PDB file of C-alpha atoms in Angstrom:
ATOM      1  CA  MET A   1      42.839  -5.995 -72.581  1.00  0.00           C
ATOM      2  CA  THR A   2      46.535  -5.784 -71.919  1.00  0.00           C
ATOM      3  CA  VAL A   3      47.336  -6.977 -68.463  1.00  0.00           C
ATOM      4  CA  GLU A   4      50.180  -5.030 -66.949  1.00  0.00           C
ATOM      5  CA  GLY A   5      50.195  -4.758 -63.174  1.00  0.00           C
ATOM      6  CA  GLY A   6      47.950  -5.913 -60.388  1.00  0.00           C
ATOM      7  CA  VAL A   7      45.118  -3.438 -60.789  1.00  0.00           C
ATOM      8  CA  VAL A   8      44.402  -4.263 -64.391  1.00  0.00           C
ATOM      9  CA  ASP A   9      44.803  -7.941 -63.621  1.00  0.00           C
ATOM     10  CA  GLU A  10      42.377  -7.674 -60.713  1.00  0.00           C
ATOM     11  CA  ILE A  11      39.806  -5.908 -62.846  1.00  0.00           C
ATOM     12  CA  GLY A  12      40.241  -8.489 -65.577  1.00  0.00           C
ATOM     13  CA  VAL A  13      39.659 -11.453 -63.262  1.00  0.00           C
ATOM     14  CA  LEU A  14      36.756  -9.744 -61.543  1.00  0.00           C
ATOM     15  CA  SER A  15      35.162  -8.953 -64.882  1.00  0.00           C
ATOM     16  CA  ARG A  16      35.350 -12.590 -65.854  1.00  0.00           C
ATOM     17  CA  ILE A  17      33.412 -13.703 -62.758  1.00  0.00           C
ATOM     18  CA  GLU A  18      30.849 -10.955 -63.146  1.00  0.00           C
ATOM     19  CA  ALA A  19      30.529 -11.642 -66.846  1.00  0.00           C
ATOM     20  CA  LEU A  20      29.802 -15.283 -66.028  1.00  0.00           C
ATOM     21  CA  CYS A  21      27.094 -14.205 -63.594  1.00  0.00           C
ATOM     22  CA  ALA A  22      25.585 -11.848 -66.167  1.00  0.00           C
ATOM     23  CA  GLU A  23      25.798 -14.493 -68.873  1.00  0.00           C
ATOM     24  CA  LYS A  24      23.792 -16.839 -66.683  1.00  0.00           C
ATOM     25  CA  GLY A  25      21.280 -14.169 -65.823  1.00  0.00           C
ATOM     26  CA  LEU A  26      22.295 -13.857 -62.199  1.00  0.00           C
ATOM     27  CA  ARG A  27      21.425 -10.559 -60.569  1.00  0.00           C
ATOM     28  CA  MET A  28      24.532  -9.125 -58.918  1.00  0.00           C
ATOM     29  CA  THR A  29      23.673  -7.935 -55.446  1.00  0.00           C
ATOM     30  CA  GLU A  30      26.407  -6.214 -53.438  1.00  0.00           C
ATOM     31  CA  PRO A  31      27.158  -9.301 -51.289  1.00  0.00           C
ATOM     32  CA  ARG A  32      27.439 -11.454 -54.408  1.00  0.00           C
ATOM     33  CA  ARG A  33      29.755  -8.891 -55.969  1.00  0.00           C
ATOM     34  CA  VAL A  34      31.995  -8.880 -52.886  1.00  0.00           C
ATOM     35  CA  ILE A  35      32.064 -12.674 -52.717  1.00  0.00           C
ATOM     36  CA  ALA A  36      32.822 -12.894 -56.441  1.00  0.00           C
ATOM     37  CA  ARG A  37      35.656 -10.408 -56.000  1.00  0.00           C
ATOM     38  CA  VAL A  38      37.142 -12.352 -53.097  1.00  0.00           C
ATOM     39  CA  LEU A  39      36.874 -15.569 -55.075  1.00  0.00           C
ATOM     40  CA  SER A  40      38.597 -13.910 -58.000  1.00  0.00           C
ATOM     41  CA  ASP A  41      41.420 -12.718 -55.804  1.00  0.00           C
ATOM     42  CA  SER A  42      41.932 -16.135 -54.216  1.00  0.00           C
ATOM     43  CA  GLU A  43      44.825 -18.122 -55.556  1.00  0.00           C
ATOM     44  CA  ASP A  44      44.067 -21.075 -53.280  1.00  0.00           C
ATOM     45  CA  HIS A  45      40.864 -23.085 -52.816  1.00  0.00           C
ATOM     46  CA  PRO A  46      39.104 -21.401 -49.901  1.00  0.00           C
ATOM     47  CA  ASP A  47      36.287 -23.197 -48.149  1.00  0.00           C
ATOM     48  CA  ALA A  48      33.198 -21.315 -47.053  1.00  0.00           C
ATOM     49  CA  GLU A  49      34.674 -20.393 -43.697  1.00  0.00           C
ATOM     50  CA  GLU A  50      37.916 -19.060 -45.145  1.00  0.00           C
ATOM     51  CA  LEU A  51      35.852 -17.201 -47.690  1.00  0.00           C
ATOM     52  CA  TYR A  52      33.781 -15.714 -44.882  1.00  0.00           C
ATOM     53  CA  ASP A  53      36.908 -14.409 -43.163  1.00  0.00           C
ATOM     54  CA  ARG A  54      38.121 -12.724 -46.327  1.00  0.00           C
ATOM     55  CA  VAL A  55      34.697 -11.315 -47.190  1.00  0.00           C
ATOM     56  CA  LYS A  56      34.246 -10.037 -43.639  1.00  0.00           C
ATOM     57  CA  ALA A  57      37.366  -7.895 -44.038  1.00  0.00           C
ATOM     58  CA  ILE A  58      35.632  -6.102 -46.911  1.00  0.00           C
ATOM     59  CA  ASP A  59      32.028  -6.101 -45.693  1.00  0.00           C
ATOM     60  CA  SER A  60      31.372  -7.219 -42.126  1.00  0.00           C
ATOM     61  CA  SER A  61      27.601  -7.252 -42.669  1.00  0.00           C
ATOM     62  CA  ILE A  62      27.800 -10.357 -44.854  1.00  0.00           C
ATOM     63  CA  SER A  63      26.836 -13.431 -42.839  1.00  0.00           C
ATOM     64  CA  MET A  64      27.863 -17.061 -43.001  1.00  0.00           C
ATOM     65  CA  ALA A  65      24.392 -17.899 -44.296  1.00  0.00           C
ATOM     66  CA  THR A  66      24.876 -15.457 -47.171  1.00  0.00           C
ATOM     67  CA  ILE A  67      28.209 -17.076 -47.981  1.00  0.00           C
ATOM     68  CA  TYR A  68      26.690 -20.562 -48.059  1.00  0.00           C
ATOM     69  CA  ARG A  69      23.643 -19.442 -50.064  1.00  0.00           C
ATOM     70  CA  THR A  70      25.836 -17.633 -52.562  1.00  0.00           C
ATOM     71  CA  MET A  71      28.290 -20.489 -52.931  1.00  0.00           C
ATOM     72  CA  LYS A  72      25.402 -22.889 -53.433  1.00  0.00           C
ATOM     73  CA  LEU A  73      23.978 -20.575 -56.095  1.00  0.00           C
ATOM     74  CA  PHE A  74      27.348 -20.102 -57.811  1.00  0.00           C
ATOM     75  CA  GLU A  75      27.867 -23.854 -57.834  1.00  0.00           C
ATOM     76  CA  GLU A  76      24.378 -24.603 -59.167  1.00  0.00           C
ATOM     77  CA  MET A  77      24.972 -22.069 -61.935  1.00  0.00           C
ATOM     78  CA  SER A  78      28.408 -23.535 -62.691  1.00  0.00           C
ATOM     79  CA  ILE A  79      30.126 -20.287 -61.821  1.00  0.00           C
ATOM     80  CA  VAL A  80      32.377 -22.091 -59.370  1.00  0.00           C
ATOM     81  CA  SER A  81      33.323 -25.718 -58.864  1.00  0.00           C
ATOM     82  CA  LYS A  82      33.217 -27.384 -55.495  1.00  0.00           C
ATOM     83  CA  ARG A  83      36.271 -29.428 -54.551  1.00  0.00           C
ATOM     84  CA  ASP A  84      36.456 -32.028 -51.853  1.00  0.00           C
ATOM     85  CA  PHE A  85      39.970 -32.524 -50.546  1.00  0.00           C
ATOM     86  CA  GLY A  86      38.722 -35.001 -47.973  1.00  0.00           C
ATOM     87  CA  ASP A  87      39.759 -32.930 -44.989  1.00  0.00           C
ATOM     88  CA  GLY A  88      36.275 -32.156 -43.704  1.00  0.00           C
ATOM     89  CA  ARG A  89      35.334 -28.718 -42.540  1.00  0.00           C
ATOM     90  CA  ALA A  90      37.749 -26.086 -41.390  1.00  0.00           C
ATOM     91  CA  ARG A  91      37.367 -25.236 -37.777  1.00  0.00           C
ATOM     92  CA  TYR A  92      37.165 -21.669 -36.572  1.00  0.00           C
ATOM     93  CA  GLU A  93      38.862 -19.459 -34.077  1.00  0.00           C
ATOM     94  CA  LYS A  94      37.049 -16.934 -32.041  1.00  0.00           C
ATOM     95  CA  GLN A  95      38.234 -13.608 -30.710  1.00  0.00           C
ATOM     96  CA  SER A  96      37.035 -13.068 -27.174  1.00  0.00           C
ATOM     97  CA  GLY A  97      37.644 -10.401 -24.587  1.00  0.00           C
ATOM     98  CA  PRO A  98      38.816 -11.299 -21.078  1.00  0.00           C
ATOM     99  CA  GLU A  99      36.414  -8.888 -19.353  1.00  0.00           C
ATOM    100  CA  ASP A 100      33.214 -10.726 -20.225  1.00  0.00           C
ATOM    101  CA  HIS A 101      34.611 -14.172 -20.694  1.00  0.00           C
ATOM    102  CA  HIS A 102      31.990 -16.888 -20.621  1.00  0.00           C
ATOM    103  CA  HIS A 103      30.923 -20.072 -22.354  1.00  0.00           C
ATOM    104  CA  HIS A 104      27.625 -21.373 -23.661  1.00  0.00           C
ATOM    105  CA  MET A 105      25.428 -24.326 -22.822  1.00  0.00           C
ATOM    106  CA  ILE A 106      23.094 -24.995 -25.735  1.00  0.00           C
ATOM    107  CA  ASP A 107      19.900 -27.001 -25.470  1.00  0.00           C
ATOM    108  CA  VAL A 108      19.812 -28.892 -28.762  1.00  0.00           C
ATOM    109  CA  GLN A 109      16.103 -29.600 -28.359  1.00  0.00           C
ATOM    110  CA  SER A 110      14.945 -26.025 -27.979  1.00  0.00           C
ATOM    111  CA  GLY A 111      17.926 -23.953 -29.070  1.00  0.00           C
ATOM    112  CA  GLU A 112      18.021 -22.172 -25.731  1.00  0.00           C
ATOM    113  CA  VAL A 113      21.457 -20.743 -24.945  1.00  0.00           C
ATOM    114  CA  ILE A 114      22.689 -20.393 -21.375  1.00  0.00           C
ATOM    115  CA  GLU A 115      25.844 -18.441 -20.607  1.00  0.00           C
ATOM    116  CA  PHE A 116      28.074 -19.696 -17.846  1.00  0.00           C
ATOM    117  CA  PHE A 117      31.449 -19.094 -16.260  1.00  0.00           C
ATOM    118  CA  ASN A 118      33.337 -21.653 -14.227  1.00  0.00           C
ATOM    119  CA  GLN A 119      36.607 -20.700 -12.559  1.00  0.00           C
ATOM    120  CA  GLU A 120      37.552 -24.332 -12.047  1.00  0.00           C
ATOM    121  CA  LEU A 121      37.274 -24.880 -15.791  1.00  0.00           C
ATOM    122  CA  GLU A 122      39.306 -21.749 -16.543  1.00  0.00           C
ATOM    123  CA  ASP A 123      42.068 -22.881 -14.213  1.00  0.00           C
ATOM    124  CA  LEU A 124      42.030 -26.353 -15.737  1.00  0.00           C
ATOM    125  CA  LYS A 125      42.417 -24.997 -19.279  1.00  0.00           C
ATOM    126  CA  LYS A 126      45.321 -22.793 -18.276  1.00  0.00           C
ATOM    127  CA  ARG A 127      46.941 -25.745 -16.547  1.00  0.00           C
ATOM    128  CA  ILE A 128      46.501 -27.988 -19.596  1.00  0.00           C
ATOM    129  CA  ALA A 129      48.047 -25.326 -21.840  1.00  0.00           C
ATOM    130  CA  ARG A 130      50.921 -24.800 -19.429  1.00  0.00           C
ATOM    131  CA  ASP A 131      51.545 -28.546 -19.160  1.00  0.00           C
ATOM    132  CA  LEU A 132      51.727 -28.661 -22.951  1.00  0.00           C
ATOM    133  CA  GLY A 133      54.217 -25.804 -22.936  1.00  0.00           C
ATOM    134  CA  PHE A 134      51.897 -22.943 -23.836  1.00  0.00           C
ATOM    135  CA  GLU A 135      50.519 -19.786 -22.356  1.00  0.00           C
ATOM    136  CA  LEU A 136      46.785 -19.776 -23.030  1.00  0.00           C
ATOM    137  CA  VAL A 137      45.820 -16.650 -24.994  1.00  0.00           C
ATOM    138  CA  ASP A 138      42.361 -17.551 -26.288  1.00  0.00           C
ATOM    139  CA  HIS A 139      39.774 -20.298 -26.339  1.00  0.00           C
ATOM    140  CA  HIS A 140      36.068 -20.839 -26.653  1.00  0.00           C
ATOM    141  CA  LEU A 141      33.725 -23.573 -25.605  1.00  0.00           C
ATOM    142  CA  GLU A 142      30.190 -24.493 -26.475  1.00  0.00           C
ATOM    143  CA  LEU A 143      28.485 -27.336 -24.671  1.00  0.00           C
ATOM    144  CA  PHE A 144      25.517 -29.051 -26.307  1.00  0.00           C
ATOM    145  CA  GLY A 145      23.013 -31.105 -24.370  1.00  0.00           C
ATOM    146  CA  VAL A 146      19.475 -32.218 -23.673  1.00  0.00           C
ATOM    147  CA  ARG A 147      17.787 -31.353 -20.415  1.00  0.00           C
ATOM    148  CA  LEU A 148      17.777 -34.046 -17.780  1.00  0.00           C
ATOM    149  CA  LYS A 149      14.363 -35.433 -16.905  1.00  0.00           C
ATOM    150  CA  LYS A 150      13.125 -34.165 -13.562  1.00  0.00           C
ATOM    151  CA  LYS A 151      12.804 -36.821 -10.875  1.00  0.00           C
ATOM    152  CA  HIS A 152       9.384 -37.010  -9.207  1.00  0.00           C
TER     153      HIS A 152
ATOM    154  CA  MET B   1      16.595 -26.230 -49.129  1.00  0.00           C
ATOM    155  CA  VAL B   2      14.920 -29.282 -47.683  1.00  0.00           C
ATOM    156  CA  GLU B   3      16.517 -32.688 -47.678  1.00  0.00           C
ATOM    157  CA  PRO B   4      14.329 -35.113 -49.703  1.00  0.00           C
ATOM    158  CA  ASN B   5      14.020 -37.662 -46.913  1.00  0.00           C
ATOM    159  CA  CYS B   6      14.199 -35.231 -44.067  1.00  0.00           C
ATOM    160  CA  PRO B   7      11.006 -33.334 -43.335  1.00  0.00           C
ATOM    161  CA  VAL B   8      11.633 -30.046 -41.606  1.00  0.00           C
ATOM    162  CA  THR B   9       9.996 -29.992 -38.222  1.00  0.00           C
ATOM    163  CA  ALA B  10       8.880 -26.852 -36.446  1.00  0.00           C
ATOM    164  CA  ALA B  11      10.904 -27.855 -33.392  1.00  0.00           C
ATOM    165  CA  CYS B  12      14.076 -28.246 -35.410  1.00  0.00           C
ATOM    166  CA  HIS B  13      13.624 -24.978 -37.265  1.00  0.00           C
ATOM    167  CA  LEU B  14      12.834 -23.114 -34.059  1.00  0.00           C
ATOM    168  CA  ALA B  15      15.787 -24.605 -32.198  1.00  0.00           C
ATOM    169  CA  VAL B  16      18.235 -23.799 -35.000  1.00  0.00           C
ATOM    170  CA  THR B  17      17.108 -20.203 -35.457  1.00  0.00           C
ATOM    171  CA  ARG B  18      16.832 -19.653 -31.715  1.00  0.00           C
ATOM    172  CA  ALA B  19      20.326 -20.943 -30.968  1.00  0.00           C
ATOM    173  CA  TYR B  20      21.811 -18.768 -33.701  1.00  0.00           C
ATOM    174  CA  SER B  21      19.994 -15.578 -32.731  1.00  0.00           C
ATOM    175  CA  ALA B  22      20.552 -16.087 -29.003  1.00  0.00           C
ATOM    176  CA  LEU B  23      24.285 -16.525 -29.504  1.00  0.00           C
ATOM    177  CA  LYS B  24      24.487 -13.499 -31.780  1.00  0.00           C
ATOM    178  CA  GLU B  25      22.600 -11.412 -29.229  1.00  0.00           C
ATOM    179  CA  ALA B  26      24.992 -12.656 -26.563  1.00  0.00           C
ATOM    180  CA  GLY B  27      27.856 -11.271 -28.628  1.00  0.00           C
ATOM    181  CA  ALA B  28      29.161 -14.531 -30.021  1.00  0.00           C
ATOM    182  CA  ASP B  29      31.242 -14.528 -33.160  1.00  0.00           C
ATOM    183  CA  GLU B  30      29.279 -15.219 -36.353  1.00  0.00           C
ATOM    184  CA  ARG B  31      31.184 -18.429 -36.982  1.00  0.00           C
ATOM    185  CA  VAL B  32      30.570 -19.673 -33.455  1.00  0.00           C
ATOM    186  CA  ALA B  33      26.838 -18.965 -33.745  1.00  0.00           C
ATOM    187  CA  TYR B  34      26.647 -20.635 -37.147  1.00  0.00           C
ATOM    188  CA  GLU B  35      28.540 -23.711 -35.998  1.00  0.00           C
ATOM    189  CA  ALA B  36      26.218 -23.985 -32.994  1.00  0.00           C
ATOM    190  CA  ALA B  37      23.190 -23.810 -35.273  1.00  0.00           C
ATOM    191  CA  GLU B  38      24.726 -26.582 -37.379  1.00  0.00           C
ATOM    192  CA  THR B  39      25.196 -28.761 -34.317  1.00  0.00           C
ATOM    193  CA  VAL B  40      21.602 -28.217 -33.232  1.00  0.00           C
ATOM    194  CA  TYR B  41      20.361 -29.143 -36.717  1.00  0.00           C
ATOM    195  CA  ALA B  42      22.605 -32.218 -36.806  1.00  0.00           C
ATOM    196  CA  TRP B  43      21.154 -33.394 -33.516  1.00  0.00           C
ATOM    197  CA  HIS B  44      17.633 -33.181 -34.926  1.00  0.00           C
ATOM    198  CA  HIS B  45      18.661 -34.703 -38.253  1.00  0.00           C
ATOM    199  CA  PRO B  46      21.568 -37.108 -37.840  1.00  0.00           C
ATOM    200  CA  GLU B  47      20.604 -38.701 -41.163  1.00  0.00           C
ATOM    201  CA  VAL B  48      21.767 -35.619 -43.073  1.00  0.00           C
ATOM    202  CA  PRO B  49      25.490 -35.707 -43.975  1.00  0.00           C
ATOM    203  CA  ARG B  50      27.297 -33.166 -41.823  1.00  0.00           C
ATOM    204  CA  GLN B  51      28.885 -31.444 -44.809  1.00  0.00           C
ATOM    205  CA  ARG B  52      25.429 -30.633 -46.161  1.00  0.00           C
ATOM    206  CA  VAL B  53      24.166 -29.103 -42.941  1.00  0.00           C
ATOM    207  CA  PRO B  54      25.593 -25.569 -43.359  1.00  0.00           C
ATOM    208  CA  PHE B  55      23.990 -25.340 -46.783  1.00  0.00           C
ATOM    209  CA  VAL B  56      20.632 -26.538 -45.443  1.00  0.00           C
ATOM    210  CA  ILE B  57      20.436 -24.066 -42.568  1.00  0.00           C
ATOM    211  CA  ALA B  58      21.684 -21.201 -44.746  1.00  0.00           C
ATOM    212  CA  ASP B  59      18.127 -20.809 -46.002  1.00  0.00           C
ATOM    213  CA  TRP B  60      16.860 -20.388 -42.427  1.00  0.00           C
ATOM    214  CA  LEU B  61      19.325 -17.850 -41.105  1.00  0.00           C
ATOM    215  CA  PRO B  62      19.818 -14.161 -41.944  1.00  0.00           C
TER     216      PRO B  62
END
């Protein structure tokens, strides 16, 4: 195939990934096809979270779990190689609306999630940002804990 | 996936899936819910390297 222009190039790269999957007998579901396409289009080395962000822009129904399962499968089948740059996991950013702003307290023992809002905390965060020379535009907070034993 | 030296307990599985689904139902971002589920799992199984955790719980979550 003569590669002239982005479209042909994109198809060529995508075909290579899909051909690898077919060669190894991997059934191509739609999520796998989308993930393979995003991987093909990536010129950097995206981690699972970056991959999720890019995949989400194409198909928002694909979950983080699907990304991790697919990457694990692709790696086990030598379709992709995992690289460790020693920088740990990428952290995420969350989009939140001001109208229903709240945080979460998560019971690590049971998985129970309790929503809470604390004005004192909100004021403190704004003050910290301001003291550091910023206007706070977004943040999120999850607290993890175990329930205190009741006193008898 | 089950870690060889880390038996899955019902409490751990329940807590991980519950935290994830509760956060999703509360409108949390997918990444926030997933990270929370990872933290819950890591609390139950501190012996599992943290980088492996997202791959372990991927088999439990939708």
